[in-house]
Coordinates of C-alpha atoms in Angstrom, one line a residue:
X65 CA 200.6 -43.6 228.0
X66 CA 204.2 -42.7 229.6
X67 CA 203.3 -44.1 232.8
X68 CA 201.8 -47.1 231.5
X69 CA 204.9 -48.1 229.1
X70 CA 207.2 -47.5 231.8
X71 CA 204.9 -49.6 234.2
X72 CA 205.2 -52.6 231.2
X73 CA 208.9 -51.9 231.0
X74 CA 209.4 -52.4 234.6
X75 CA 207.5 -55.7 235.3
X76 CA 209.1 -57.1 232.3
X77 CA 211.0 -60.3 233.5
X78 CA 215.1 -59.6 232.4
X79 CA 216.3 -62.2 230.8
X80 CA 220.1 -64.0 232.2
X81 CA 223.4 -64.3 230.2
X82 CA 222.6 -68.0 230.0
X83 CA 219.3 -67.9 228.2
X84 CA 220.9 -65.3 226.0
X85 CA 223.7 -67.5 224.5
X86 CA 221.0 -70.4 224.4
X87 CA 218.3 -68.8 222.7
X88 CA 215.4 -69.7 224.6
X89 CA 212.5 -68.3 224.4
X90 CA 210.7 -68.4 227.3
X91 CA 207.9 -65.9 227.3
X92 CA 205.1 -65.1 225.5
X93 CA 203.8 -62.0 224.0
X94 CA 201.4 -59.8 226.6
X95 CA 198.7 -57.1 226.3
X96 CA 197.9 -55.3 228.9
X97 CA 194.3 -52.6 228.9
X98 CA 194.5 -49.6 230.0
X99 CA 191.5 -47.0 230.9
X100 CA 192.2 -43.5 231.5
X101 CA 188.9 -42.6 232.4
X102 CA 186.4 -44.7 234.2
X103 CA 183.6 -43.2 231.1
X104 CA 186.2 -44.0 227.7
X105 CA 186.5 -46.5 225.7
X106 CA 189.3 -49.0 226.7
X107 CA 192.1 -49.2 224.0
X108 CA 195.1 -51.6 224.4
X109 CA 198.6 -50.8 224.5
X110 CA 200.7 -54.1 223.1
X111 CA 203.8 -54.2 225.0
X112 CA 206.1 -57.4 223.8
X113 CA 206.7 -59.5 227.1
X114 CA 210.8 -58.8 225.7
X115 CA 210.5 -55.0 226.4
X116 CA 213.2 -55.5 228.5
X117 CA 215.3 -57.5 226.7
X118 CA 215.0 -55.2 224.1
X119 CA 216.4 -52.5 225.6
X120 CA 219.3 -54.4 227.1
X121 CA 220.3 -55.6 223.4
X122 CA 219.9 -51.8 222.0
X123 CA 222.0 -50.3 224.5
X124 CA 224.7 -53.1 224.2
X125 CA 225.0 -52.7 220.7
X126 CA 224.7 -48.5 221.2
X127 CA 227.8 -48.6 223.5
X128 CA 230.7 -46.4 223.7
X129 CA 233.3 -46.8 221.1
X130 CA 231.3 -49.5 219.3
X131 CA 229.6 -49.9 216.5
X132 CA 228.5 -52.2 213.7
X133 CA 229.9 -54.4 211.1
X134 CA 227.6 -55.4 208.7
X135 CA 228.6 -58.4 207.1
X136 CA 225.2 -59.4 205.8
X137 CA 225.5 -59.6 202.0
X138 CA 223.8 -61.6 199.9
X139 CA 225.4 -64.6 198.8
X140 CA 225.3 -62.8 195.2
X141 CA 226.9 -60.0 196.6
X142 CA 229.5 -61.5 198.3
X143 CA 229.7 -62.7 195.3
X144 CA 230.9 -59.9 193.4
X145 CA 233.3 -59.2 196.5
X146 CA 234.9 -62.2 196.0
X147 CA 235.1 -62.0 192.4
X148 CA 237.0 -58.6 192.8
X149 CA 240.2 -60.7 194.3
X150 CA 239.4 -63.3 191.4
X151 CA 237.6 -65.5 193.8
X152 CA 235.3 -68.3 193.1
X153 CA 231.6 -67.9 194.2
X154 CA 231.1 -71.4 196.6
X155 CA 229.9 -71.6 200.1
X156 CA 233.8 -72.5 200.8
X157 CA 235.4 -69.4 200.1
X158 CA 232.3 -67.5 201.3
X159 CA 232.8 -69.5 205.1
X160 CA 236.2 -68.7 204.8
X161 CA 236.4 -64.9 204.9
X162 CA 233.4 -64.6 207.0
X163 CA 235.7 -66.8 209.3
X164 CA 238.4 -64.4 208.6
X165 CA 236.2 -61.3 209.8
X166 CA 234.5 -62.7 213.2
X167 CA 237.7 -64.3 214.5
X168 CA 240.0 -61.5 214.2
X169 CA 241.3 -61.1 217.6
X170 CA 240.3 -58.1 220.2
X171 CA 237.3 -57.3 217.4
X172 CA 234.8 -56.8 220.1
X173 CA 236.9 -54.0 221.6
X174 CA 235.5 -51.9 218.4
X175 CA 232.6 -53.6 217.2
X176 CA 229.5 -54.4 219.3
X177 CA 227.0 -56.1 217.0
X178 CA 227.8 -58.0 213.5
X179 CA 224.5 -58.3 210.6
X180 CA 224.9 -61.8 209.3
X181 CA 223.1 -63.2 206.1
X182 CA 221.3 -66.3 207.0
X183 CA 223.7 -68.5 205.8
X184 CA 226.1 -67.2 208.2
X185 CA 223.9 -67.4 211.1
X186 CA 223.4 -70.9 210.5
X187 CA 227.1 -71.6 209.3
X188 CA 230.4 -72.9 211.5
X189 CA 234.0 -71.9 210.8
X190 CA 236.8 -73.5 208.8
X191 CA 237.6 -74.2 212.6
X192 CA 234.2 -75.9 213.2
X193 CA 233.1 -73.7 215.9
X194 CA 229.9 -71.5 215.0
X195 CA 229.9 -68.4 213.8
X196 CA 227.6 -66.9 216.4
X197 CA 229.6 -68.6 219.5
X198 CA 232.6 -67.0 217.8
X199 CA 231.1 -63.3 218.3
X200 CA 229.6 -64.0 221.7
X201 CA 232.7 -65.3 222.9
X202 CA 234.6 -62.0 221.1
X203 CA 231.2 -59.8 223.4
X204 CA 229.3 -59.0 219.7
X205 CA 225.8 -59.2 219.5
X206 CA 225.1 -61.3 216.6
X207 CA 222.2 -59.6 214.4
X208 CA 220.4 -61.1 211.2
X209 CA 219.3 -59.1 207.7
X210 CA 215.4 -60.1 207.5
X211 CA 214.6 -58.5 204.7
X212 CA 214.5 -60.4 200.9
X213 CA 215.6 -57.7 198.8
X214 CA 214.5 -55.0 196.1
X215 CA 211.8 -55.1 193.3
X216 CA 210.1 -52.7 191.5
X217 CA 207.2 -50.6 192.8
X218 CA 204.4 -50.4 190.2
X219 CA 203.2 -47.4 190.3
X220 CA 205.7 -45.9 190.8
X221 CA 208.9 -43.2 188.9
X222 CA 210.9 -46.2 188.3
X223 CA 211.9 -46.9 192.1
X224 CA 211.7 -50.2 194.6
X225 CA 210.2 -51.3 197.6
X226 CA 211.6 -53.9 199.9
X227 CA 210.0 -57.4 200.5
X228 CA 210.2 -59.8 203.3
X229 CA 207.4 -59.2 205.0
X230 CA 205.0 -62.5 204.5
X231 CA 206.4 -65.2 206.9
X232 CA 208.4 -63.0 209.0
X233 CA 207.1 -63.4 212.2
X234 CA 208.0 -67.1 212.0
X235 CA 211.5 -66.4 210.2
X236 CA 212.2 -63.8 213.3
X237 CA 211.6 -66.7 215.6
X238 CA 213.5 -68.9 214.2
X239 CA 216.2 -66.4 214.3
X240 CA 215.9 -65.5 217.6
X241 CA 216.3 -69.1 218.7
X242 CA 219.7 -69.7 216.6
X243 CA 221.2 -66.9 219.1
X244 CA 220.1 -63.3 217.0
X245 CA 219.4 -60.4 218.9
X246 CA 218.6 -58.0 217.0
X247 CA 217.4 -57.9 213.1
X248 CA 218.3 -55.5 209.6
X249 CA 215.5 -54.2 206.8
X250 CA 216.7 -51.8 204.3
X251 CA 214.6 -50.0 201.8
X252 CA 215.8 -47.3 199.6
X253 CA 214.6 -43.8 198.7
X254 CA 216.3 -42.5 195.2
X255 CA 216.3 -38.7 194.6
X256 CA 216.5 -38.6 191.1
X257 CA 213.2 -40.5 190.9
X258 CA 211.7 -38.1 192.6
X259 CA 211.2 -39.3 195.3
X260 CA 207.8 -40.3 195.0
X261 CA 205.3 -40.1 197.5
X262 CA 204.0 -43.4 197.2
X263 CA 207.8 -45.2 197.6
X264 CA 208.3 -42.7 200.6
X265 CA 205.1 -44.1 202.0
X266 CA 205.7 -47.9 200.6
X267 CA 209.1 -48.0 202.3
X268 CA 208.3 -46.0 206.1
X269 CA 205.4 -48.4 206.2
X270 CA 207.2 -51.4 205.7
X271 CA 210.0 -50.3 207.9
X272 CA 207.2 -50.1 210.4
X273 CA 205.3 -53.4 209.9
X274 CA 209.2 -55.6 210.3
X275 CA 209.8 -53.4 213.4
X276 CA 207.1 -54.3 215.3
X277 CA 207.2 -57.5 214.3
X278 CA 210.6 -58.0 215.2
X279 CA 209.9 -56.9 218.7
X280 CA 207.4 -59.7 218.9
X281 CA 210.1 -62.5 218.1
X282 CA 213.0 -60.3 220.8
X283 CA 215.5 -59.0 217.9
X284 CA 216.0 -55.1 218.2
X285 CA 215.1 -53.9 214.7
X286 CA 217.3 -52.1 212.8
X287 CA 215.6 -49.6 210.7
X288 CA 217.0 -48.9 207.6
X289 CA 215.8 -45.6 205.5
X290 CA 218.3 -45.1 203.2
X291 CA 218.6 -41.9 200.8
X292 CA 220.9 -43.2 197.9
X293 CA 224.1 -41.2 197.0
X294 CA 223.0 -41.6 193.2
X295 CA 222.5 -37.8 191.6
X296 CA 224.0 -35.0 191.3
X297 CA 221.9 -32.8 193.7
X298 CA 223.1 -31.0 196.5
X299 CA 223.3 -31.3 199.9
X300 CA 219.9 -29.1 201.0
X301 CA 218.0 -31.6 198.6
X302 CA 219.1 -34.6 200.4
X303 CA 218.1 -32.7 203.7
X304 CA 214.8 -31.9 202.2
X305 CA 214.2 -35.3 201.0
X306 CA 215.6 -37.0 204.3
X307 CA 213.3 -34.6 206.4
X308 CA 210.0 -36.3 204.5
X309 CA 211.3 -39.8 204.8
X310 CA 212.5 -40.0 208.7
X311 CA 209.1 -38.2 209.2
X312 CA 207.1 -40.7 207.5
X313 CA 209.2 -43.6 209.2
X314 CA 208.3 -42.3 212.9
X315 CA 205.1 -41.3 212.5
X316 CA 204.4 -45.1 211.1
X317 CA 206.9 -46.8 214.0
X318 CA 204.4 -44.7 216.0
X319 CA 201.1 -46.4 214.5
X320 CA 202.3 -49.5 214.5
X321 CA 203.1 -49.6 218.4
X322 CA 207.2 -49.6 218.0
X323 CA 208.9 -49.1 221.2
X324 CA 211.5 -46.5 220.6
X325 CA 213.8 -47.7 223.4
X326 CA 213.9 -50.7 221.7
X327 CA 215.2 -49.9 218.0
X328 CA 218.5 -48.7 216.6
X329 CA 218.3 -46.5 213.1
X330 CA 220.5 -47.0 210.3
X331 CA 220.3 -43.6 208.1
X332 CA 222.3 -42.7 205.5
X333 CA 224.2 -39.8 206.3
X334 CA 223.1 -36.0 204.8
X335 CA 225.3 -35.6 202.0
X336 CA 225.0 -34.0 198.5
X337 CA 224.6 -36.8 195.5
X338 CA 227.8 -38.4 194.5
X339 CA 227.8 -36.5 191.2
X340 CA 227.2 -33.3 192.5
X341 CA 229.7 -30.8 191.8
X342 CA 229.9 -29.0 195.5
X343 CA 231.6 -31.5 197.9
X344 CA 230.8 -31.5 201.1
X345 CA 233.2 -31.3 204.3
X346 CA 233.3 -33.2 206.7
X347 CA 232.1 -30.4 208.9
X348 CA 228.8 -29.5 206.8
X349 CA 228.2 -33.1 206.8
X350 CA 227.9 -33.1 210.6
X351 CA 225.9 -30.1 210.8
X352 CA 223.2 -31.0 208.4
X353 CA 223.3 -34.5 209.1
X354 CA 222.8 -33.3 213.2
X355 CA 219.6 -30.7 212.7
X356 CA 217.9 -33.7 210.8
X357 CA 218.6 -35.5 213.5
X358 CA 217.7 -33.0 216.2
X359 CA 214.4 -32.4 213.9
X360 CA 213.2 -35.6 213.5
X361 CA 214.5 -38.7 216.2
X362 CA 213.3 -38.9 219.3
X363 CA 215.7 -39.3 221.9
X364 CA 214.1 -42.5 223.6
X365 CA 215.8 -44.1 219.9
X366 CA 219.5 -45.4 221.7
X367 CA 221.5 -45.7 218.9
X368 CA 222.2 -44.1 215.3
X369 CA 224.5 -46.2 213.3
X370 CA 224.9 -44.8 210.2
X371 CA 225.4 -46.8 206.9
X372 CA 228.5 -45.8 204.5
X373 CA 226.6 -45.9 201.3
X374 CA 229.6 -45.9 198.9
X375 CA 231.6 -43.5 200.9
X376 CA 235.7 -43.8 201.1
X377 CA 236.7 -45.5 204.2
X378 CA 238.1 -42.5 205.2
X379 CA 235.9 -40.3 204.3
X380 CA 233.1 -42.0 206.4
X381 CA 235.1 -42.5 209.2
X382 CA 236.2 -38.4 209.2
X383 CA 232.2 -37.9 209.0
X384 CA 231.6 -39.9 211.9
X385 CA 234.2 -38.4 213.6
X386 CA 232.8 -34.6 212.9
X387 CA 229.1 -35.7 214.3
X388 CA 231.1 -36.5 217.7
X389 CA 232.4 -33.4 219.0
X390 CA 229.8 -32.4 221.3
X391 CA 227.6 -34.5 222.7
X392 CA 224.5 -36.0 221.4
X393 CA 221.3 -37.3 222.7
X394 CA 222.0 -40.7 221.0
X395 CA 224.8 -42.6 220.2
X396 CA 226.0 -42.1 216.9
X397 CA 228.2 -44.6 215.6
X398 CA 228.9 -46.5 212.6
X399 CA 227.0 -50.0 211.1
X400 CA 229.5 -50.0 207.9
X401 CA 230.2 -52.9 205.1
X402 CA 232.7 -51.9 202.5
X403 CA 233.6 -49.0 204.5
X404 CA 235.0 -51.5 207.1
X405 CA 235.9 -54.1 204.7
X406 CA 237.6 -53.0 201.3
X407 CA 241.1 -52.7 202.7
X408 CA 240.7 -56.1 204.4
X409 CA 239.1 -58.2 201.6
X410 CA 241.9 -56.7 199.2
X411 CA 244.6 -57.3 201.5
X412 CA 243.5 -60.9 202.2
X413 CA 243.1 -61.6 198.3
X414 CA 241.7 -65.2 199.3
X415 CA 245.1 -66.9 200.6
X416 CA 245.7 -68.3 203.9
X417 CA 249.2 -66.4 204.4
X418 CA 247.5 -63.1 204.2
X419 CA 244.7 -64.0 207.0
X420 CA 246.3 -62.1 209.7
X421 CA 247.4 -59.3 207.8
X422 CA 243.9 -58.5 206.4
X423 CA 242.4 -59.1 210.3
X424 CA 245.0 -56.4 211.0
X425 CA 243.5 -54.6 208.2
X426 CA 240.0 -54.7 209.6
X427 CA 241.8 -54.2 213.0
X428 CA 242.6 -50.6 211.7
X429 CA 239.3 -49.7 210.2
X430 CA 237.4 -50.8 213.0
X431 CA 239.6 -48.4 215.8
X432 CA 239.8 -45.6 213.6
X433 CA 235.9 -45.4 213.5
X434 CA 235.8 -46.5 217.4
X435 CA 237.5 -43.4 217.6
X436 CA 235.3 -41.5 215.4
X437 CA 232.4 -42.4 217.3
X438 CA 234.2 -40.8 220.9
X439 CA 234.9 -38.0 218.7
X440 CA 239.0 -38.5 219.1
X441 CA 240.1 -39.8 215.4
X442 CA 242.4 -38.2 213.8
X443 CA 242.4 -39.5 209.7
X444 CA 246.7 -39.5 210.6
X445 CA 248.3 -42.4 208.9
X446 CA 245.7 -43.6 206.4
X447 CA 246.7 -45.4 203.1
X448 CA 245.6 -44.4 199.6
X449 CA 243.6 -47.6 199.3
X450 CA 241.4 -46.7 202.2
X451 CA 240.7 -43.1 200.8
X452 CA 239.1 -44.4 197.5
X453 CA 235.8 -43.6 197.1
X454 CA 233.4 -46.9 196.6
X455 CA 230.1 -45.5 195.3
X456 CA 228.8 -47.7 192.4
X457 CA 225.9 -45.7 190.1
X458 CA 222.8 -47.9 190.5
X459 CA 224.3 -49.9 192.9
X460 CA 222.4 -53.3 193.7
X461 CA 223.0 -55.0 197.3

């Protein structure tokens, strides 16, 4: 099987800078048989004719004092956000600060990849330039959230699984042509309902099923198992539960024929619930959070880019920090929303003056955890606002 998927990987046909701005998809999906003994039954080994492609995109976005800036909320969501700075909910205000974050100059010195809604991917500037020119130009890969939300699992202890899955093949191609190169699913695992072990199954199988399907089209999936901050467990029951859930997601990207080198992970970090009494340091963070990791991802997986999940920007970026003093055999970086973005939306506040002061903003956030992920940050210097803690119980994205 090694030889065979490094055989496919090298007669792959590498795809040029041109075709990658452009979108074109030129190829077609391959399958190649393989016998390993002249007696056995043949059994085929699908190998997407973007293998590598795929690789290329992973390891640009998984590169050295990068990481992610997730800017795919909802249009409800962003919503809220721009409610919070007494901001009306149109598609004007919403273009506007999504202008704000993908033009702010010497971004892609920081950030390698940027998770748009589809409205973004699809939407131009106040400037009239679009928005995925405006990261290509600034070297981000522009990524897309594939994935159409929570709704209850029946049969379930009162928890969710994550829908998107019918159409998606054609969505992802779509995608891929408007200039996406890689994709985001998130699904949700909640201690305190249990967690069951038909949502752990529910949500590693779906995880699985948008992966490889998301090869097929040429995005790099992002794979998004997140444990939720809400309870007030501790720390070893988030490790316990984490264990079963990253287990379940490999052993289904496994089934369903995902090419490791080809995926990036988006875990939540091993912390103890957000109600728990016994905080956690920055230190025991990084130590439980790297023997899960050590336990359970292989290291053909490039890149780790943790979420926030309510975290204080500060106290994200010092947990980054703490996973990076020894070397690891992925990249482990950051794919953050409000962890990035608080300071900067409040700052900005929705008027024009305040544009380049709340780029500087995000400026700030975005080389402290560039730092973080080379292991060199510091936490010197950091205002009150960006050590406020930002979990919400029950939160809904």
């Amino acid at each position: 099987m090694a030889s065979a998927s490094a055989t496919l990987l090298k007669s792959s046909p590498i795809i040029d800078k041109s075709e990658w701005i452009k979108g074109q998809n030129l190829r077609h999906p391959s399958v190649c048989f393989v016998r390993s003994h002249p007696t056995s039954a043949a059994f085929a080994v699908r190998a997407s004719s973007y293998a590598d492609e795929l690789v290329k995109t992973a390891k640009t976005v998984a590169s050295p004092g990068r990481g992610i800036l997730a800017m795919d909320e909802s249009n409800a969501t962003c919503g809220k956000r721009l409610a919070s700075i007494g901001l009306e909910n149109t598609e004007a205000n919403r273009q506007a600060y999504r202008t704000l974050l993908v033009s702010a100059p010497g971004l892609g010195d920081y950030i390698s990849g940027a998770i748009l809604f589809e409205e973004t991917l699809y939407q131009s500037t106040i400037d009239g330039k679009k928005m995925v020119d405006v990261l290509v130009e600034q070297k981000i890969v522009p990524g897309i959230k594939v994935d159409k939300g929570l709704v209850p699992l029946p049969g379930s202890n009162n928890e969710s699984w994550c829908q998107g899955l019918d159409g998606l093949s054609s969505r992802t191609a779509a995608y891929y042509q408007q200039g996406a190169r890689f994709a985001k699913w998130r699904t949700v695992v909640s201690i305190p309902n249990g967690p069951s072990a038909l949502a752990v199954k529910e949500a590693a199988w779906g995880l699985a099923r948008y992966a490889a399907i998301s090869q097929d089209s040429g995005l790099v999936p992002i794979v998004e198992p997140e444990i939720l901050l809400d309870g007030d467990h501790g720390i070893d029951r988030t490790f316990e539960v984490a264990q079963k859930v990253w287990a379940e997601v490999f052993f289904y990207l496994a089934e369903n024929n995902v090419m490791f080198e080809g995926i990036l992970l988006k875990p939540s970090m091993v912390t103890p619930g957000a109600e728990c009494k016994d905080k956690a340091t920055p230190q025991q963070v990084a130590d439980y959070t790297l023997k899960l990791l050590h336990r359970r991802i292989p290291p053909a997986v490039p890149g780790i880019m943790f979420l926030s999940g309510g975290q204080s920007e500060v106290e994200a970026t010092l947990n980054l920090n703490a996973m990076n003093q020894s070397p690891n055999p992925w990249h482990v970086s950051f794919s953050y929303a409000r962890a990035l973005q608080n300071t900067c939306l409040k700052t900005w506040g929705g008027r024009p003056e305040n544009v380049k002061a709340a780029q500087d903003a995000l400026l700030v956030r975005a080389k402290a955890n560039s730092l973080a992920q080379l292991g060199k940050y510091t936490g010197e210097g950091e205002s009150e606002e960006a050590k406020k803690g930002m979990f919400v119980k029950g939160y809904v994205y």
